């Protein structure tokens, strides 16, 4: 068999695999948590189809930056934040809104210990949730892009940091949801407040303004963006990777403190 024939068969096989992934995307997008792989794979499939039409310079640019961006794009991260935040909120609201929390605290009077245990369970569960979503996205995208030799392997600059930041995004978002749920203790206001805090407020700020940019640098999704390839674009007000990691850590810590110590309030 000639090299050209093998190459054609190889490209055909990858195209078939990519096409097989595409119908799954519509199913994934019905679930906020599972949408992350769907968005990533759908984006990669579109880039896979358009890649042959790019000139040599653009293909080189895509291999350097575009393939990394497809691994876990902003859309995937947004759905992951939403899904994990909802998991965190529901984990406490299910008891507070039904009154079952009174039974729990009656059985175990050490309220802070109970809530600390909940924080530990939710953190572990959503970390696993984020790991599965991120690895599914990354694996599917690499499978598709490998057909053109454009995959971004683990040795690609920025890939380990992007994967780590994306996994961490899930437990941080879940803890924020838990904190909001324990403080507000009502389902609809908690969801509205969480969405407003994580998505609406950042969208209203102007990144070109110094004060607005400074505030943006304290937000969860913006910290994740700083840790991904998207931060490679020029920023008017640049900040460090260490600063972004610190922002995520502070959000997790503050949310944990709210969840554990707000339990001292009267149950209702």
C-alpha atoms as an extended CHARMM CRD file, in Angstrom:
* protein
*
       268  EXT
         1         1  UNK       CA              0.0000000000        0.0000000000        0.0000000000  PROA      1               0.0000000000
         2         2  UNK       CA              1.4280000000        3.4310000000       -0.9370000000  PROA      2               0.0000000000
         3         3  UNK       CA              2.0270000000        6.1870000000        1.6080000000  PROA      3               0.0000000000
         4         4  UNK       CA             -0.6220000000        8.3700000000       -0.0290000000  PROA      4               0.0000000000
         5         5  UNK       CA             -3.2230000000        5.6090000000        0.2450000000  PROA      5               0.0000000000
         6         6  UNK       CA             -2.4180000000        5.0870000000        3.9140000000  PROA      6               0.0000000000
         7         7  UNK       CA             -2.6510000000        8.8310000000        4.5330000000  PROA      7               0.0000000000
         8         8  UNK       CA             -6.0450000000        9.0070000000        2.8270000000  PROA      8               0.0000000000
         9         9  UNK       CA             -7.3300000000        6.0820000000        4.8760000000  PROA      9               0.0000000000
        10        10  UNK       CA             -5.9600000000        7.6520000000        8.0470000000  PROA      10              0.0000000000
        11        11  UNK       CA             -7.6990000000       10.9560000000        7.3360000000  PROA      11              0.0000000000
        12        12  UNK       CA            -10.9230000000        9.1360000000        6.5060000000  PROA      12              0.0000000000
        13        13  UNK       CA            -10.7540000000        7.1940000000        9.7590000000  PROA      13              0.0000000000
        14        14  UNK       CA            -10.2890000000       10.3450000000       11.8270000000  PROA      14              0.0000000000
        15        15  UNK       CA            -13.0800000000       12.0980000000        9.9590000000  PROA      15              0.0000000000
        16        16  UNK       CA            -15.3700000000        9.1860000000       10.7600000000  PROA      16              0.0000000000
        17        17  UNK       CA            -14.3820000000        9.3110000000       14.4180000000  PROA      17              0.0000000000
        18        18  UNK       CA            -14.9730000000       13.0720000000       14.5480000000  PROA      18              0.0000000000
        19        19  UNK       CA            -18.3560000000       12.6990000000       12.8990000000  PROA      19              0.0000000000
        20        20  UNK       CA            -19.2390000000       10.0190000000       15.4280000000  PROA      20              0.0000000000
        21        21  UNK       CA            -18.5570000000       12.4540000000       18.2470000000  PROA      21              0.0000000000
        22        22  UNK       CA            -20.6040000000       15.2790000000       16.7320000000  PROA      22              0.0000000000
        23        23  UNK       CA            -24.1280000000       13.8550000000       17.3480000000  PROA      23              0.0000000000
        24        24  UNK       CA            -23.2310000000       13.3150000000       20.9860000000  PROA      24              0.0000000000
        25        25  UNK       CA            -22.6910000000       17.0250000000       21.4320000000  PROA      25              0.0000000000
        26        26  UNK       CA            -26.4040000000       17.8140000000       21.1690000000  PROA      26              0.0000000000
        27        27  UNK       CA            -27.1230000000       15.3440000000       23.9330000000  PROA      27              0.0000000000
        28        28  UNK       CA            -24.3590000000       16.6810000000       26.1500000000  PROA      28              0.0000000000
        29        29  UNK       CA            -25.5570000000       20.2600000000       25.7890000000  PROA      29              0.0000000000
        30        30  UNK       CA            -28.8550000000       19.3730000000       27.4940000000  PROA      30              0.0000000000
        31        31  UNK       CA            -26.9180000000       18.8930000000       30.7620000000  PROA      31              0.0000000000
        32        32  UNK       CA            -24.9320000000       21.8980000000       32.0840000000  PROA      32              0.0000000000
        33        33  UNK       CA            -22.2620000000       19.6750000000       33.6330000000  PROA      33              0.0000000000
        34        34  UNK       CA            -21.8390000000       17.3150000000       30.7080000000  PROA      34              0.0000000000
        35        35  UNK       CA            -21.9140000000       20.1420000000       28.1600000000  PROA      35              0.0000000000
        36        36  UNK       CA            -18.2220000000       20.8920000000       28.6490000000  PROA      36              0.0000000000
        37        37  UNK       CA            -17.0220000000       17.9000000000       26.5610000000  PROA      37              0.0000000000
        38        38  UNK       CA            -19.7480000000       18.5710000000       24.0040000000  PROA      38              0.0000000000
        39        39  UNK       CA            -18.6680000000       22.1660000000       23.4350000000  PROA      39              0.0000000000
        40        40  UNK       CA            -14.9790000000       21.2550000000       23.2670000000  PROA      40              0.0000000000
        41        41  UNK       CA            -15.4900000000       18.4180000000       20.8050000000  PROA      41              0.0000000000
        42        42  UNK       CA            -17.9240000000       20.4100000000       18.6710000000  PROA      42              0.0000000000
        43        43  UNK       CA            -15.4020000000       23.2630000000       18.4560000000  PROA      43              0.0000000000
        44        44  UNK       CA            -12.5760000000       20.8840000000       17.6020000000  PROA      44              0.0000000000
        45        45  UNK       CA            -14.6370000000       19.1990000000       14.9160000000  PROA      45              0.0000000000
        46        46  UNK       CA            -15.3340000000       22.5670000000       13.2800000000  PROA      46              0.0000000000
        47        47  UNK       CA            -11.6330000000       23.4360000000       13.3730000000  PROA      47              0.0000000000
        48        48  UNK       CA            -10.7390000000       19.9860000000       12.0240000000  PROA      48              0.0000000000
        49        49  UNK       CA            -12.9540000000       20.5950000000        8.9970000000  PROA      49              0.0000000000
        50        50  UNK       CA            -11.5950000000       24.0930000000        8.3190000000  PROA      50              0.0000000000
        51        51  UNK       CA             -7.9230000000       23.2630000000        8.9680000000  PROA      51              0.0000000000
        52        52  UNK       CA             -7.0880000000       22.0620000000        5.4000000000  PROA      52              0.0000000000
        53        53  UNK       CA             -8.2810000000       25.3970000000        3.9960000000  PROA      53              0.0000000000
        54        54  UNK       CA             -5.8340000000       27.4260000000        6.0750000000  PROA      54              0.0000000000
        55        55  UNK       CA             -2.5490000000       28.6290000000        4.6310000000  PROA      55              0.0000000000
        56        56  UNK       CA              0.7310000000       27.3940000000        6.1070000000  PROA      56              0.0000000000
        57        57  UNK       CA              1.1220000000       30.3260000000        8.5160000000  PROA      57              0.0000000000
        58        58  UNK       CA             -2.3660000000       29.9520000000        9.9130000000  PROA      58              0.0000000000
        59        59  UNK       CA             -1.9550000000       26.2000000000       10.2890000000  PROA      59              0.0000000000
        60        60  UNK       CA              1.2270000000       26.8040000000       12.2500000000  PROA      60              0.0000000000
        61        61  UNK       CA             -0.5660000000       29.3610000000       14.4320000000  PROA      61              0.0000000000
        62        62  UNK       CA             -3.4180000000       26.9290000000       15.0530000000  PROA      62              0.0000000000
        63        63  UNK       CA             -1.0150000000       24.1760000000       16.1020000000  PROA      63              0.0000000000
        64        64  UNK       CA              0.6490000000       26.6100000000       18.5190000000  PROA      64              0.0000000000
        65        65  UNK       CA             -2.4350000000       28.2500000000       20.0300000000  PROA      65              0.0000000000
        66        66  UNK       CA             -5.7160000000       27.1150000000       18.4950000000  PROA      66              0.0000000000
        67        67  UNK       CA             -5.3360000000       23.4450000000       19.3690000000  PROA      67              0.0000000000
        68        68  UNK       CA             -4.6860000000       24.4080000000       22.9930000000  PROA      68              0.0000000000
        69        69  UNK       CA             -7.7860000000       26.5740000000       23.0260000000  PROA      69              0.0000000000
        70        70  UNK       CA             -9.9240000000       23.7220000000       21.7300000000  PROA      70              0.0000000000
        71        71  UNK       CA             -8.8730000000       21.4920000000       24.6440000000  PROA      71              0.0000000000
        72        72  UNK       CA            -11.1820000000       23.3290000000       27.0300000000  PROA      72              0.0000000000
        73        73  UNK       CA            -12.5910000000       26.5900000000       25.6330000000  PROA      73              0.0000000000
        74        74  UNK       CA            -14.3640000000       29.3140000000       27.5720000000  PROA      74              0.0000000000
        75        75  UNK       CA            -17.7700000000       27.8630000000       26.7090000000  PROA      75              0.0000000000
        76        76  UNK       CA            -16.8110000000       24.5600000000       28.3230000000  PROA      76              0.0000000000
        77        77  UNK       CA            -15.5200000000       26.3350000000       31.4230000000  PROA      77              0.0000000000
        78        78  UNK       CA            -18.7090000000       28.3770000000       31.6830000000  PROA      78              0.0000000000
        79        79  UNK       CA            -20.9020000000       25.2860000000       31.6630000000  PROA      79              0.0000000000
        80        80  UNK       CA            -18.5940000000       23.5870000000       34.1590000000  PROA      80              0.0000000000
        81        81  UNK       CA            -18.8800000000       26.5550000000       36.5340000000  PROA      81              0.0000000000
        82        82  UNK       CA            -22.6500000000       26.5630000000       36.1730000000  PROA      82              0.0000000000
        83        83  UNK       CA            -23.0050000000       22.8040000000       36.6560000000  PROA      83              0.0000000000
        84        84  UNK       CA            -20.6190000000       22.5710000000       39.6210000000  PROA      84              0.0000000000
        85        85  UNK       CA            -22.0980000000       25.6670000000       41.2460000000  PROA      85              0.0000000000
        86        86  UNK       CA            -25.5610000000       24.1210000000       40.9840000000  PROA      86              0.0000000000
        87        87  UNK       CA            -24.2980000000       20.8850000000       42.5500000000  PROA      87              0.0000000000
        88        88  UNK       CA            -22.8370000000       22.8160000000       45.4640000000  PROA      88              0.0000000000
        89        89  UNK       CA            -25.9900000000       24.8360000000       46.0320000000  PROA      89              0.0000000000
        90        90  UNK       CA            -28.3010000000       21.8220000000       45.8040000000  PROA      90              0.0000000000
        91        91  UNK       CA            -26.1560000000       19.8600000000       48.2550000000  PROA      91              0.0000000000
        92        92  UNK       CA            -27.2010000000       22.2230000000       51.0540000000  PROA      92              0.0000000000
        93        93  UNK       CA            -30.4790000000       23.6670000000       49.7860000000  PROA      93              0.0000000000
        94        94  UNK       CA            -32.0420000000       20.2020000000       49.5750000000  PROA      94              0.0000000000
        95        95  UNK       CA            -31.8780000000       20.0470000000       53.3750000000  PROA      95              0.0000000000
        96        96  UNK       CA            -32.4680000000       23.6820000000       54.2690000000  PROA      96              0.0000000000
        97        97  UNK       CA            -35.5520000000       24.1120000000       52.0670000000  PROA      97              0.0000000000
        98        98  UNK       CA            -37.2040000000       20.8860000000       53.2840000000  PROA      98              0.0000000000
        99        99  UNK       CA            -36.3130000000       21.3190000000       56.9410000000  PROA      99              0.0000000000
       100       100  UNK       CA            -34.2860000000       18.0930000000       56.9940000000  PROA      100             0.0000000000
       101       101  UNK       CA            -31.3130000000       20.0840000000       58.2600000000  PROA      101             0.0000000000
       102       102  UNK       CA            -33.0410000000       20.2830000000       61.6630000000  PROA      102             0.0000000000
       103       103  UNK       CA            -33.0340000000       16.4950000000       61.8650000000  PROA      103             0.0000000000
       104       104  UNK       CA            -29.3920000000       16.3850000000       60.8530000000  PROA      104             0.0000000000
       105       105  UNK       CA            -28.3810000000       18.9190000000       63.4880000000  PROA      105             0.0000000000
       106       106  UNK       CA            -30.5250000000       17.2010000000       66.1160000000  PROA      106             0.0000000000
       107       107  UNK       CA            -28.6800000000       13.9530000000       65.4380000000  PROA      107             0.0000000000
       108       108  UNK       CA            -25.2690000000       15.6590000000       65.3030000000  PROA      108             0.0000000000
       109       109  UNK       CA            -25.3030000000       18.8780000000       67.3710000000  PROA      109             0.0000000000
       110       110  UNK       CA            -21.7900000000       19.8330000000       66.2100000000  PROA      110             0.0000000000
       111       111  UNK       CA            -23.0550000000       21.9530000000       63.3390000000  PROA      111             0.0000000000
       112       112  UNK       CA            -19.7050000000       23.1630000000       62.1010000000  PROA      112             0.0000000000
       113       113  UNK       CA            -18.3990000000       19.6150000000       61.9460000000  PROA      113             0.0000000000
       114       114  UNK       CA            -21.4340000000       18.5420000000       59.9240000000  PROA      114             0.0000000000
       115       115  UNK       CA            -21.0090000000       21.3730000000       57.4400000000  PROA      115             0.0000000000
       116       116  UNK       CA            -17.2370000000       20.8310000000       57.2470000000  PROA      116             0.0000000000
       117       117  UNK       CA            -17.9030000000       17.2030000000       56.3580000000  PROA      117             0.0000000000
       118       118  UNK       CA            -20.3440000000       18.3270000000       53.6490000000  PROA      118             0.0000000000
       119       119  UNK       CA            -17.6910000000       20.6670000000       52.2790000000  PROA      119             0.0000000000
       120       120  UNK       CA            -15.2200000000       17.7840000000       52.1210000000  PROA      120             0.0000000000
       121       121  UNK       CA            -17.6540000000       15.4790000000       50.3390000000  PROA      121             0.0000000000
       122       122  UNK       CA            -18.7500000000       18.1010000000       47.8090000000  PROA      122             0.0000000000
       123       123  UNK       CA            -15.1480000000       19.1360000000       47.1460000000  PROA      123             0.0000000000
       124       124  UNK       CA            -14.1040000000       15.5500000000       46.4720000000  PROA      124             0.0000000000
       125       125  UNK       CA            -17.1630000000       14.8040000000       44.3370000000  PROA      125             0.0000000000
       126       126  UNK       CA            -16.8940000000       17.9240000000       42.1880000000  PROA      126             0.0000000000
       127       127  UNK       CA            -13.1400000000       17.4980000000       41.7730000000  PROA      127             0.0000000000
       128       128  UNK       CA            -13.8620000000       14.0630000000       40.3200000000  PROA      128             0.0000000000
       129       129  UNK       CA            -16.6810000000       15.6190000000       38.2740000000  PROA      129             0.0000000000
       130       130  UNK       CA            -14.3070000000       18.2570000000       36.8880000000  PROA      130             0.0000000000
       131       131  UNK       CA            -11.5810000000       15.7020000000       36.2150000000  PROA      131             0.0000000000
       132       132  UNK       CA            -13.9380000000       13.5340000000       34.1580000000  PROA      132             0.0000000000
       133       133  UNK       CA            -15.2930000000       16.5230000000       32.2110000000  PROA      133             0.0000000000
       134       134  UNK       CA            -11.8270000000       17.9260000000       31.4820000000  PROA      134             0.0000000000
       135       135  UNK       CA            -10.2670000000       14.5920000000       30.4970000000  PROA      135             0.0000000000
       136       136  UNK       CA            -13.2550000000       13.7390000000       28.2950000000  PROA      136             0.0000000000
       137       137  UNK       CA            -12.9080000000       17.1060000000       26.5670000000  PROA      137             0.0000000000
       138       138  UNK       CA             -9.1480000000       16.8580000000       26.1920000000  PROA      138             0.0000000000
       139       139  UNK       CA             -9.1630000000       13.2460000000       25.0210000000  PROA      139             0.0000000000
       140       140  UNK       CA            -11.9340000000       13.7810000000       22.4950000000  PROA      140             0.0000000000
       141       141  UNK       CA            -10.3370000000       16.9330000000       21.0910000000  PROA      141             0.0000000000
       142       142  UNK       CA             -6.9110000000       15.3060000000       20.7070000000  PROA      142             0.0000000000
       143       143  UNK       CA             -8.4810000000       12.2890000000       19.0270000000  PROA      143             0.0000000000
       144       144  UNK       CA            -10.0760000000       14.5460000000       16.4260000000  PROA      144             0.0000000000
       145       145  UNK       CA             -7.2110000000       16.9850000000       15.8140000000  PROA      145             0.0000000000
       146       146  UNK       CA             -4.6410000000       14.2080000000       15.5540000000  PROA      146             0.0000000000
       147       147  UNK       CA             -5.9860000000       13.5400000000       12.0680000000  PROA      147             0.0000000000
       148       148  UNK       CA             -4.1690000000       16.6590000000       10.8670000000  PROA      148             0.0000000000
       149       149  UNK       CA             -1.2190000000       16.3480000000       13.2350000000  PROA      149             0.0000000000
       150       150  UNK       CA             -2.5320000000       19.3740000000       15.1460000000  PROA      150             0.0000000000
       151       151  UNK       CA             -3.1680000000       17.7820000000       18.5320000000  PROA      151             0.0000000000
       152       152  UNK       CA             -1.7920000000       19.5210000000       21.6380000000  PROA      152             0.0000000000
       153       153  UNK       CA             -0.1180000000       16.7810000000       23.6900000000  PROA      153             0.0000000000
       154       154  UNK       CA              0.6860000000       16.9780000000       27.3930000000  PROA      154             0.0000000000
       155       155  UNK       CA              4.1200000000       18.3190000000       26.4980000000  PROA      155             0.0000000000
       156       156  UNK       CA              2.5880000000       21.2740000000       24.6340000000  PROA      156             0.0000000000
       157       157  UNK       CA              3.2680000000       24.5870000000       26.4320000000  PROA      157             0.0000000000
       158       158  UNK       CA              0.3230000000       25.5280000000       28.6370000000  PROA      158             0.0000000000
       159       159  UNK       CA             -1.5410000000       22.2130000000       28.4820000000  PROA      159             0.0000000000
       160       160  UNK       CA             -0.7890000000       20.9830000000       32.0410000000  PROA      160             0.0000000000
       161       161  UNK       CA             -1.7100000000       24.3790000000       33.4960000000  PROA      161             0.0000000000
       162       162  UNK       CA             -4.9150000000       24.5690000000       31.4650000000  PROA      162             0.0000000000
       163       163  UNK       CA             -5.9920000000       21.0770000000       32.5340000000  PROA      163             0.0000000000
       164       164  UNK       CA             -5.1670000000       21.7080000000       36.2030000000  PROA      164             0.0000000000
       165       165  UNK       CA             -6.9680000000       25.0700000000       36.2750000000  PROA      165             0.0000000000
       166       166  UNK       CA            -10.0140000000       23.5890000000       34.5530000000  PROA      166             0.0000000000
       167       167  UNK       CA            -10.2640000000       20.7230000000       37.0500000000  PROA      167             0.0000000000
       168       168  UNK       CA             -9.8940000000       23.1130000000       40.0070000000  PROA      168             0.0000000000
       169       169  UNK       CA            -12.6490000000       25.2930000000       38.5560000000  PROA      169             0.0000000000
       170       170  UNK       CA            -15.2680000000       22.6690000000       39.4670000000  PROA      170             0.0000000000
       171       171  UNK       CA            -14.7270000000       22.4150000000       43.2590000000  PROA      171             0.0000000000
       172       172  UNK       CA            -14.2200000000       26.1780000000       43.5720000000  PROA      172             0.0000000000
       173       173  UNK       CA            -17.5450000000       26.8280000000       41.8130000000  PROA      173             0.0000000000
       174       174  UNK       CA            -19.2670000000       24.1700000000       43.9270000000  PROA      174             0.0000000000
       175       175  UNK       CA            -17.9970000000       25.7710000000       47.1340000000  PROA      175             0.0000000000
       176       176  UNK       CA            -19.2860000000       29.1520000000       45.9730000000  PROA      176             0.0000000000
       177       177  UNK       CA            -22.6860000000       27.5670000000       45.3680000000  PROA      177             0.0000000000
       178       178  UNK       CA            -22.6110000000       25.9850000000       48.8310000000  PROA      178             0.0000000000
       179       179  UNK       CA            -21.6860000000       29.2680000000       50.4930000000  PROA      179             0.0000000000
       180       180  UNK       CA            -24.4600000000       31.1500000000       48.7360000000  PROA      180             0.0000000000
       181       181  UNK       CA            -26.9420000000       28.3910000000       49.5580000000  PROA      181             0.0000000000
       182       182  UNK       CA            -26.1410000000       28.3620000000       53.2870000000  PROA      182             0.0000000000
       183       183  UNK       CA            -26.2870000000       32.1530000000       53.5370000000  PROA      183             0.0000000000
       184       184  UNK       CA            -29.4730000000       32.6940000000       51.5040000000  PROA      184             0.0000000000
       185       185  UNK       CA            -31.2140000000       29.3300000000       52.1760000000  PROA      185             0.0000000000
       186       186  UNK       CA            -33.7980000000       29.7410000000       49.4100000000  PROA      186             0.0000000000
       187       187  UNK       CA            -33.4750000000       28.0200000000       46.0350000000  PROA      187             0.0000000000
       188       188  UNK       CA            -34.3790000000       30.6990000000       43.4830000000  PROA      188             0.0000000000
       189       189  UNK       CA            -32.5740000000       33.6260000000       45.1730000000  PROA      189             0.0000000000
       190       190  UNK       CA            -29.4770000000       31.4320000000       45.6140000000  PROA      190             0.0000000000
       191       191  UNK       CA            -29.3420000000       30.5040000000       41.9250000000  PROA      191             0.0000000000
       192       192  UNK       CA            -29.9570000000       34.1150000000       40.8660000000  PROA      192             0.0000000000
       193       193  UNK       CA            -27.3120000000       35.4400000000       43.2490000000  PROA      193             0.0000000000
       194       194  UNK       CA            -24.7540000000       32.8350000000       42.1700000000  PROA      194             0.0000000000
       195       195  UNK       CA            -25.2790000000       33.5040000000       38.4530000000  PROA      195             0.0000000000
       196       196  UNK       CA            -25.1710000000       37.2580000000       39.0470000000  PROA      196             0.0000000000
       197       197  UNK       CA            -21.9480000000       37.0240000000       41.0290000000  PROA      197             0.0000000000
       198       198  UNK       CA            -20.1030000000       34.6450000000       38.7180000000  PROA      198             0.0000000000
       199       199  UNK       CA            -21.3970000000       35.7170000000       35.2960000000  PROA      199             0.0000000000
       200       200  UNK       CA            -23.4800000000       38.8970000000       35.2070000000  PROA      200             0.0000000000
       201       201  UNK       CA            -21.2750000000       41.2300000000       37.2570000000  PROA      201             0.0000000000
       202       202  UNK       CA            -18.0720000000       40.4190000000       35.2760000000  PROA      202             0.0000000000
       203       203  UNK       CA            -19.9120000000       40.9440000000       31.9860000000  PROA      203             0.0000000000
       204       204  UNK       CA            -20.8690000000       44.4800000000       33.0270000000  PROA      204             0.0000000000
       205       205  UNK       CA            -17.3100000000       45.5820000000       33.7170000000  PROA      205             0.0000000000
       206       206  UNK       CA            -14.9820000000       47.2180000000       31.2140000000  PROA      206             0.0000000000
       207       207  UNK       CA            -11.5730000000       45.4620000000       31.1010000000  PROA      207             0.0000000000
       208       208  UNK       CA            -10.0550000000       48.6250000000       29.6260000000  PROA      208             0.0000000000
       209       209  UNK       CA            -10.8040000000       50.6040000000       32.7720000000  PROA      209             0.0000000000
       210       210  UNK       CA             -8.2400000000       50.1840000000       35.5590000000  PROA      210             0.0000000000
       211       211  UNK       CA            -10.6920000000       49.8660000000       38.4590000000  PROA      211             0.0000000000
       212       212  UNK       CA            -12.9840000000       47.5410000000       36.5140000000  PROA      212             0.0000000000
       213       213  UNK       CA            -10.0340000000       45.4190000000       35.3880000000  PROA      213             0.0000000000
       214       214  UNK       CA             -8.7890000000       45.2070000000       38.9760000000  PROA      214             0.0000000000
       215       215  UNK       CA            -12.1900000000       43.9500000000       40.0990000000  PROA      215             0.0000000000
       216       216  UNK       CA            -12.3240000000       41.5160000000       37.1740000000  PROA      216             0.0000000000
       217       217  UNK       CA             -9.0190000000       40.0680000000       38.3380000000  PROA      217             0.0000000000
       218       218  UNK       CA            -10.7940000000       38.9190000000       41.5060000000  PROA      218             0.0000000000
       219       219  UNK       CA            -13.4560000000       36.8590000000       39.7020000000  PROA      219             0.0000000000
       220       220  UNK       CA            -13.4690000000       33.0710000000       39.3130000000  PROA      220             0.0000000000
       221       221  UNK       CA            -13.8710000000       32.7010000000       35.5600000000  PROA      221             0.0000000000
       222       222  UNK       CA            -11.4370000000       35.5210000000       34.8400000000  PROA      222             0.0000000000
       223       223  UNK       CA             -8.8300000000       33.8450000000       37.0510000000  PROA      223             0.0000000000
       224       224  UNK       CA             -9.3080000000       30.6430000000       35.0720000000  PROA      224             0.0000000000
       225       225  UNK       CA             -8.9030000000       32.5810000000       31.8190000000  PROA      225             0.0000000000
       226       226  UNK       CA             -5.6370000000       34.0400000000       33.0960000000  PROA      226             0.0000000000
       227       227  UNK       CA             -4.3320000000       30.4990000000       33.6000000000  PROA      227             0.0000000000
       228       228  UNK       CA             -5.2550000000       29.3580000000       30.0930000000  PROA      228             0.0000000000
       229       229  UNK       CA             -3.9230000000       30.1460000000       26.6440000000  PROA      229             0.0000000000
       230       230  UNK       CA             -6.3880000000       33.0250000000       26.2960000000  PROA      230             0.0000000000
       231       231  UNK       CA             -4.1660000000       35.0990000000       28.5460000000  PROA      231             0.0000000000
       232       232  UNK       CA             -1.5570000000       34.9840000000       25.7650000000  PROA      232             0.0000000000
       233       233  UNK       CA             -3.4240000000       37.8230000000       24.0990000000  PROA      233             0.0000000000
       234       234  UNK       CA             -2.2050000000       41.2840000000       25.0550000000  PROA      234             0.0000000000
       235       235  UNK       CA             -3.7900000000       42.6990000000       28.2110000000  PROA      235             0.0000000000
       236       236  UNK       CA             -3.9570000000       46.3560000000       29.0970000000  PROA      236             0.0000000000
       237       237  UNK       CA             -3.6600000000       45.4800000000       32.7810000000  PROA      237             0.0000000000
       238       238  UNK       CA             -1.6430000000       42.2220000000       32.9630000000  PROA      238             0.0000000000
       239       239  UNK       CA             -1.4730000000       40.0340000000       36.0630000000  PROA      239             0.0000000000
       240       240  UNK       CA              0.3970000000       36.9120000000       37.0840000000  PROA      240             0.0000000000
       241       241  UNK       CA             -0.4410000000       33.2130000000       37.1570000000  PROA      241             0.0000000000
       242       242  UNK       CA              0.2870000000       33.2440000000       40.8770000000  PROA      242             0.0000000000
       243       243  UNK       CA             -2.3010000000       35.9740000000       41.3180000000  PROA      243             0.0000000000
       244       244  UNK       CA             -4.8890000000       33.9120000000       39.4300000000  PROA      244             0.0000000000
       245       245  UNK       CA             -4.2210000000       30.8090000000       41.5380000000  PROA      245             0.0000000000
       246       246  UNK       CA             -4.5140000000       32.9780000000       44.6460000000  PROA      246             0.0000000000
       247       247  UNK       CA             -7.8910000000       34.3020000000       43.5150000000  PROA      247             0.0000000000
       248       248  UNK       CA             -9.2520000000       30.7650000000       43.1210000000  PROA      248             0.0000000000
       249       249  UNK       CA             -7.8620000000       29.7700000000       46.5250000000  PROA      249             0.0000000000
       250       250  UNK       CA             -9.3990000000       32.8180000000       48.2420000000  PROA      250             0.0000000000
       251       251  UNK       CA            -12.8130000000       32.1490000000       46.6990000000  PROA      251             0.0000000000
       252       252  UNK       CA            -12.6820000000       28.5520000000       47.9160000000  PROA      252             0.0000000000
       253       253  UNK       CA            -11.5690000000       29.6100000000       51.4110000000  PROA      253             0.0000000000
       254       254  UNK       CA            -14.1870000000       32.3380000000       51.8160000000  PROA      254             0.0000000000
       255       255  UNK       CA            -16.9530000000       30.0600000000       50.5390000000  PROA      255             0.0000000000
       256       256  UNK       CA            -15.8540000000       27.3140000000       52.9470000000  PROA      256             0.0000000000
       257       257  UNK       CA            -15.8680000000       29.7210000000       55.9050000000  PROA      257             0.0000000000
       258       258  UNK       CA            -19.3680000000       30.9390000000       54.9790000000  PROA      258             0.0000000000
       259       259  UNK       CA            -20.6430000000       27.3780000000       54.6400000000  PROA      259             0.0000000000
       260       260  UNK       CA            -19.2120000000       26.1610000000       57.9320000000  PROA      260             0.0000000000
       261       261  UNK       CA            -19.8130000000       29.1780000000       60.1860000000  PROA      261             0.0000000000
       262       262  UNK       CA            -23.1800000000       30.3190000000       58.7850000000  PROA      262             0.0000000000
       263       263  UNK       CA            -24.6180000000       27.0420000000       60.0700000000  PROA      263             0.0000000000
       264       264  UNK       CA            -24.7480000000       28.6380000000       63.5390000000  PROA      264             0.0000000000
       265       265  UNK       CA            -27.7390000000       30.6830000000       62.3740000000  PROA      265             0.0000000000
       266       266  UNK       CA            -31.2490000000       29.5890000000       63.2700000000  PROA      266             0.0000000000
       267       267  UNK       CA            -32.6610000000       26.9010000000       60.9380000000  PROA      267             0.0000000000
       268       268  UNK       CA            -35.6960000000       27.8330000000       58.8710000000  PROA      268             0.0000000000
